[in-house]
mmCIF file of C-alpha atoms in Angstrom:
data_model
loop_
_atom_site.group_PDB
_atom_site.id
_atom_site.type_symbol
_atom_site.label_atom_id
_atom_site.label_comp_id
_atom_site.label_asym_id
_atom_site.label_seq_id
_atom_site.Cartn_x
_atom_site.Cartn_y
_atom_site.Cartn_z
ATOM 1 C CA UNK P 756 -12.071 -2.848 -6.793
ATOM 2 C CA UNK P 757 -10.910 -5.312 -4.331
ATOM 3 C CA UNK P 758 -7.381 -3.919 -2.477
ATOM 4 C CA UNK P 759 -5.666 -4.827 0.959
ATOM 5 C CA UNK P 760 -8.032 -2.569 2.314
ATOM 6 C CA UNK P 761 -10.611 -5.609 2.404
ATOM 7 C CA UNK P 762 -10.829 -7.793 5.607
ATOM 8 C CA UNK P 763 -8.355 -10.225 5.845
ATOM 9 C CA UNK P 764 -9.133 -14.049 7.536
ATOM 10 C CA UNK P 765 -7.552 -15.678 9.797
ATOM 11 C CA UNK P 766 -6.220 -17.751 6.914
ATOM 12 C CA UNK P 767 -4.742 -14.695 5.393
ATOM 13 C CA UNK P 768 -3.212 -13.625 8.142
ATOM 14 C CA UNK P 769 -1.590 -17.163 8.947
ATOM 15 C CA UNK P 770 -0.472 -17.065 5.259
ATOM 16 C CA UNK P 771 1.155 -13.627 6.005
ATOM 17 C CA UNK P 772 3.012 -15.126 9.117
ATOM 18 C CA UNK P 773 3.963 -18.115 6.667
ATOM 19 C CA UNK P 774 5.755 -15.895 4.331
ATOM 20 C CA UNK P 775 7.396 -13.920 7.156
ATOM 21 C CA UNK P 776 8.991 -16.981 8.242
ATOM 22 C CA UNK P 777 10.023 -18.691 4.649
ATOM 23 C CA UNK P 778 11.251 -15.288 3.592
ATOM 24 C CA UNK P 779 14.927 -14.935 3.793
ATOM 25 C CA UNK P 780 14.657 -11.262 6.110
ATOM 26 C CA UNK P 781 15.921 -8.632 4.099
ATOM 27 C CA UNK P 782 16.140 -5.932 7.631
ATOM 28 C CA UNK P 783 19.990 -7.357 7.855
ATOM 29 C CA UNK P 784 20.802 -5.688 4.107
ATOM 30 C CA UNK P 785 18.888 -2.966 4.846
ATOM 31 C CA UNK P 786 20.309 0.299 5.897
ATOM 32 C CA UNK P 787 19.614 2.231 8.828
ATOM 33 C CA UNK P 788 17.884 5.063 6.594
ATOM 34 C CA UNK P 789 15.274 2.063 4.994
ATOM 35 C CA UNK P 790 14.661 0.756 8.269
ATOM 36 C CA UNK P 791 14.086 4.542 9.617
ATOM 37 C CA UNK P 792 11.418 5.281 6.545
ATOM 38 C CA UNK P 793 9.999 2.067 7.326
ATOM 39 C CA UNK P 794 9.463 2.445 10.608
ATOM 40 C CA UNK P 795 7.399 6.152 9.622
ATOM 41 C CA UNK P 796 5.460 4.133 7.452
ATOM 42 C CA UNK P 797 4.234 1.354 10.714
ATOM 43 C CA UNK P 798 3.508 4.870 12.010
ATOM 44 C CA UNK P 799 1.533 5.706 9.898
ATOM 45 C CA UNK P 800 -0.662 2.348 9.899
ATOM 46 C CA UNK P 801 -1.105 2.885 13.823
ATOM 47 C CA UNK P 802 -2.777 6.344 12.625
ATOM 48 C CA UNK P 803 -5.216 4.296 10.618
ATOM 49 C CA UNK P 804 -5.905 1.463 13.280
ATOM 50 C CA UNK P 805 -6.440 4.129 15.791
ATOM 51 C CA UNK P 806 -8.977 5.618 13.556
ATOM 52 C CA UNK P 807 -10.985 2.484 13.270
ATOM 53 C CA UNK P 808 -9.410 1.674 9.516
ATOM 54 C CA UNK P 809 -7.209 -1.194 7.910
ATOM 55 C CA UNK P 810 -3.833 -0.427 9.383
ATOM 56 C CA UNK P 811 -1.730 0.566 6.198
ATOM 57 C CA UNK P 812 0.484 2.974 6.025
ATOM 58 C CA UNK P 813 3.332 4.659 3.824
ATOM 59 C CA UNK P 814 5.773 7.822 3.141
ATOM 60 C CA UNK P 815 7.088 8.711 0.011
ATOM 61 C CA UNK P 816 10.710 9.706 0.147
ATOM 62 C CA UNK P 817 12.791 11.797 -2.162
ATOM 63 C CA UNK P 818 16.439 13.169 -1.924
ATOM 64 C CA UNK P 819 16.578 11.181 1.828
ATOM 65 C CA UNK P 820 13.915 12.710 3.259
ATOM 66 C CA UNK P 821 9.939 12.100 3.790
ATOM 67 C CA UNK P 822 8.060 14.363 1.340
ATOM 68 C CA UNK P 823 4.310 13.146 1.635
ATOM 69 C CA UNK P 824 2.967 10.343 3.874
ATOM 70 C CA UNK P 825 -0.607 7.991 4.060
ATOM 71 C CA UNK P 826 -2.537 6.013 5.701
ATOM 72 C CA UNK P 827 -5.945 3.928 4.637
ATOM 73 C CA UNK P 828 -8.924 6.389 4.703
ATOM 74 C CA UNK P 829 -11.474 4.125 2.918
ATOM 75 C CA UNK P 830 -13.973 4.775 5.705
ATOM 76 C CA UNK P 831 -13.301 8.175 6.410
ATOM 77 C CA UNK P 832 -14.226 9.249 3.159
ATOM 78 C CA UNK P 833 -16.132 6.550 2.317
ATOM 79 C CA UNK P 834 -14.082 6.094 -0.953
ATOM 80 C CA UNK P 835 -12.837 2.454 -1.310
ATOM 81 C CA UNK P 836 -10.024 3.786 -3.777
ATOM 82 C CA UNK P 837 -8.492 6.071 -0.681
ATOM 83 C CA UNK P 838 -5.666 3.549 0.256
ATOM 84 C CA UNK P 839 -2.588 4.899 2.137
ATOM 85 C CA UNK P 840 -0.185 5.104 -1.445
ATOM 86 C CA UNK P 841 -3.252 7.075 -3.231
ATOM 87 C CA UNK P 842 -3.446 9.535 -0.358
ATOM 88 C CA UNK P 843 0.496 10.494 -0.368
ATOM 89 C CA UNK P 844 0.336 10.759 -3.915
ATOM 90 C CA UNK P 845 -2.383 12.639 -4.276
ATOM 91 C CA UNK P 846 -0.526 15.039 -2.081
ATOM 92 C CA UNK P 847 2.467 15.107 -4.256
ATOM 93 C CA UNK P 848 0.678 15.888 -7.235
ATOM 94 C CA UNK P 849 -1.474 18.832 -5.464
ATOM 95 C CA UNK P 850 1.692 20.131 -4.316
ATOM 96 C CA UNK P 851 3.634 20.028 -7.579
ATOM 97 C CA UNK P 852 0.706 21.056 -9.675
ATOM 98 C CA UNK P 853 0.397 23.738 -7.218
ATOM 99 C CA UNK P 854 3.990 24.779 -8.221
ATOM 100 C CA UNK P 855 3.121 25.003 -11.700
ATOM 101 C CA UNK P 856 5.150 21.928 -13.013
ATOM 102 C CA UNK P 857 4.101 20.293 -16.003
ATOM 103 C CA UNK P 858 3.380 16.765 -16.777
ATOM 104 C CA UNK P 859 6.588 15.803 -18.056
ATOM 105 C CA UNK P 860 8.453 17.481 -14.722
ATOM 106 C CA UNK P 861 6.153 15.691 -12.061
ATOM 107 C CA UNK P 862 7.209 12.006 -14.191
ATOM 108 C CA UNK P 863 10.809 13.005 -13.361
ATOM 109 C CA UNK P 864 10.025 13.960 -9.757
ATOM 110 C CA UNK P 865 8.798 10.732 -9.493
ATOM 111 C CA UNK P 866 11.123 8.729 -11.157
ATOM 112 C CA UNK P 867 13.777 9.621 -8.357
ATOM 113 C CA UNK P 868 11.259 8.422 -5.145
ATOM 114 C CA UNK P 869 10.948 5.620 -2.860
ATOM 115 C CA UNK P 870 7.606 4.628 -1.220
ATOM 116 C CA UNK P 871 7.852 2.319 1.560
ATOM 117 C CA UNK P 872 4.477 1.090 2.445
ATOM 118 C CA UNK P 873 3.547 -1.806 5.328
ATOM 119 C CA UNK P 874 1.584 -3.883 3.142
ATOM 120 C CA UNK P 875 2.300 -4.924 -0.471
ATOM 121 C CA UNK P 876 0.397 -2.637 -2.839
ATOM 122 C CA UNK P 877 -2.514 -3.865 -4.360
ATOM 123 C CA UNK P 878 -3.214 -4.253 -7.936
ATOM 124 C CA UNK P 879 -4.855 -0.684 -8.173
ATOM 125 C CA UNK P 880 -2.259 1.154 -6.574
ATOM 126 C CA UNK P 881 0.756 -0.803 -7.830
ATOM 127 C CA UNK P 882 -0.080 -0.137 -11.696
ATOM 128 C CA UNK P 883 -0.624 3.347 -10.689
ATOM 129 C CA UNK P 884 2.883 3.576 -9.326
ATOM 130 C CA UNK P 885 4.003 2.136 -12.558
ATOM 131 C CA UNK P 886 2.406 4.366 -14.660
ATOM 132 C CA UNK P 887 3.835 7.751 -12.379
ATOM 133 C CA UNK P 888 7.479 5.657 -12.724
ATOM 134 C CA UNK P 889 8.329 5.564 -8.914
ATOM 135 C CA UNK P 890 11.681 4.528 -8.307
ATOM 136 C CA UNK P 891 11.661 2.197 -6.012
ATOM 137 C CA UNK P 892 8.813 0.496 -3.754
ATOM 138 C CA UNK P 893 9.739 -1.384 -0.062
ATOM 139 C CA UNK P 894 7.038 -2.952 1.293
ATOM 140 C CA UNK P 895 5.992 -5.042 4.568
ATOM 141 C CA UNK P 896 3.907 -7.974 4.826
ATOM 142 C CA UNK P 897 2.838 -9.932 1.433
ATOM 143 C CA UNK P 898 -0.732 -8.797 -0.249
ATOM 144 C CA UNK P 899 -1.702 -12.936 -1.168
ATOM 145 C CA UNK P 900 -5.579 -11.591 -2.279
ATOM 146 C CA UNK P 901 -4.901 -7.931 -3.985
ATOM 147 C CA UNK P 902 -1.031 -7.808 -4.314
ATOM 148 C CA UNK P 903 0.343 -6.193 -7.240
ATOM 149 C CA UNK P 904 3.887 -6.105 -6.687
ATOM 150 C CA UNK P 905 4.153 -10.427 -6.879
ATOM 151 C CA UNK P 906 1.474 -12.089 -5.289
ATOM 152 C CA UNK P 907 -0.802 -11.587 -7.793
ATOM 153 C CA UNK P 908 0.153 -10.060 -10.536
ATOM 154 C CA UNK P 909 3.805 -8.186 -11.189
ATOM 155 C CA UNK P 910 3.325 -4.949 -12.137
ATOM 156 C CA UNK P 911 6.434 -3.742 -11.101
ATOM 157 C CA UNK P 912 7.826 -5.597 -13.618
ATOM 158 C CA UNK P 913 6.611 -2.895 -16.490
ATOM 159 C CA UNK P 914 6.178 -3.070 -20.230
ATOM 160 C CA UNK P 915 8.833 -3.855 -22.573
ATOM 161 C CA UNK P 916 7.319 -0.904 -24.489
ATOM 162 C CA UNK P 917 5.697 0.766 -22.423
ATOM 163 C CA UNK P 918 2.991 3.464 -23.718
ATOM 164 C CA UNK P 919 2.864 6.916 -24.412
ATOM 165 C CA UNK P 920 0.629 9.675 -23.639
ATOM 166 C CA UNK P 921 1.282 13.365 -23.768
ATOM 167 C CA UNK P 922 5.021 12.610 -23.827
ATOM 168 C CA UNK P 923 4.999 11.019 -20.586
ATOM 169 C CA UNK P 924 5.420 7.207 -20.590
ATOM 170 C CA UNK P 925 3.190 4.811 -19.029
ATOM 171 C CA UNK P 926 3.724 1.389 -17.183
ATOM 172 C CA UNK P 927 7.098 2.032 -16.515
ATOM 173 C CA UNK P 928 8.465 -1.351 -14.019
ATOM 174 C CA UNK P 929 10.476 -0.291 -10.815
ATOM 175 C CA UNK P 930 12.381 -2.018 -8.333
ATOM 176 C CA UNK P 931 10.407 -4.457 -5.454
ATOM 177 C CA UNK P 932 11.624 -5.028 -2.244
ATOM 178 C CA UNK P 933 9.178 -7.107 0.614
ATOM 179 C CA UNK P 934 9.301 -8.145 3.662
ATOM 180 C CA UNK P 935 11.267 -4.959 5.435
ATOM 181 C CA UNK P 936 9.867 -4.735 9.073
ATOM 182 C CA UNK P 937 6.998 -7.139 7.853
ATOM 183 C CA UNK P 938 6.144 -8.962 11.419
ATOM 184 C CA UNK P 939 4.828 -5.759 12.470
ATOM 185 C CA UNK P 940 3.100 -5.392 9.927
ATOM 186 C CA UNK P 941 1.021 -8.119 10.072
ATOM 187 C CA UNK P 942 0.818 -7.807 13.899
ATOM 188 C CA UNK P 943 -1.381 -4.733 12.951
ATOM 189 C CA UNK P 944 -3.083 -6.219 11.192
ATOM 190 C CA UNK P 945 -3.840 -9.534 13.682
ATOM 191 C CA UNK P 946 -4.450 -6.697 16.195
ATOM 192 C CA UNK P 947 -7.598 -4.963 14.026
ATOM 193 C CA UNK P 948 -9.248 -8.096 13.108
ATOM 194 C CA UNK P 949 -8.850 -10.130 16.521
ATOM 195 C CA UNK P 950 -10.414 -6.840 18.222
ATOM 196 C CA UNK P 951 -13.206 -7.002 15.273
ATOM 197 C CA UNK P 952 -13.187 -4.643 12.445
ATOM 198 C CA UNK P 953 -15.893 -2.426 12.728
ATOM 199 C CA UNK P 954 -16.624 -1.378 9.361
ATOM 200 C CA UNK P 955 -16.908 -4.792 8.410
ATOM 201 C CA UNK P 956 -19.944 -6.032 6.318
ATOM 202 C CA UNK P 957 -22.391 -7.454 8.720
ATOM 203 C CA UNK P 958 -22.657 -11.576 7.818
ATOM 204 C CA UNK P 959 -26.166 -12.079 5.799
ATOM 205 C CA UNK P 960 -28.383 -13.929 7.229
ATOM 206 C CA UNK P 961 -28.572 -17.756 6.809
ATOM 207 C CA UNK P 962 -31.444 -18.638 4.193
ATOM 208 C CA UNK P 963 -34.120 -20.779 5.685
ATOM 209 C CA UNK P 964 -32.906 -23.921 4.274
ATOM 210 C CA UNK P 965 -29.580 -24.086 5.278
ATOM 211 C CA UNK P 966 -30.568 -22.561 8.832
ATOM 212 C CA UNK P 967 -32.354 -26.359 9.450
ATOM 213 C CA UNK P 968 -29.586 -28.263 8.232
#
């Protein structure tokens, strides 16, 4: 499935810097605390950039503080669905599994946290967030290819009647917010592609035709 995890041109990442600038900033209404979680989450991308992936990164936060965290591991495990939000959940449900709670328990865990995540989440992870029923998402820089949360499609927006199974509703909508911290965002990811991505797809090889023309 495509994600944010793909490379991004140069056009995307002018149309990032775009949207910075048209955006009315949100970092003035935001609290010192949103800012703070923010911040853990650029942390969190540097991680990944340092390790030689797509600099995305995230926390999960419940009650005020930071119970799971992610970053992009798509080459690391060679998994294309290991984005940053997968990882942290994944360690949320491991954890509460771990502690025995049922189905219906781990939905209401989730329905009271926050993810803030540098990069809008892409379609993949953003219905997956809306079928746990996370609380609230705050994200960086705009997703214009993959984004779930607006660009693309608006899964955040939910069902009107949502479905059921086991009890526990599914595509449940939850509240949006972009463009918190999102210039250094995308100066991560300017940074990664300018120096070359190395996990990149090598370009194919011109056919003979073309390579005369």
């Amino acid at each position: 499935m495509a994600s944010h995890e793909e490379d991004c041109s140069p056009d995307t990442l002018a149309f990032m810097e775009l949207a910075i600038q048209q955006m009315a900033s949100h970092e003035g209404d935001c609290s010192p605390d949103t800012l703070a979680f923010m911040e853990l989450a650029i942390q969190q991308a540097r991680l990944a950039m340092d390790s030689l992936e797509v600099p995305v990164g995230c926390v999960i936060v419940e009650d005020g503080k930071v119970i799971a965290s992610g970053r992009n591991r798509t080459t690391e495990t060679r998994n294309a669905t290991r984005h940053a939000e997968m990882e942290a959940i994944d360690i949320l449900l491991e954890h509460w599994q771990k502690n025995g709670l049922s189905k219906l328990e781990v939905a209401e865990k989730f329905s009271n946290c926050y993810l803030y995540v540098t990069c809008e989440p892409c379609i993949m992870c953003a219905a997956s967030l809306s079928i746990l029923g996370i609380k609230e998402v705050c994200y960086g820089c705009a997703n214009d290819k993959f984004g779930g949360c607006g660009s693309i499609l608006s899964l955040h927006l939910g069902s009107s009647e949502p479905l059921k199974s086991h009890g526990v509703p599914q595509g449940k909508g939850f509240k949006c917010t972009g463009g918190i911290m999102a210039s250094e965002a995308v100066s991560l990811l300017r940074t990664f592609y300018e120096q070359g991505n190395p996990n990149a797809p090598k370009p194919h090889r011109p056919l003979a035709h073309q390579a005369t023309h």
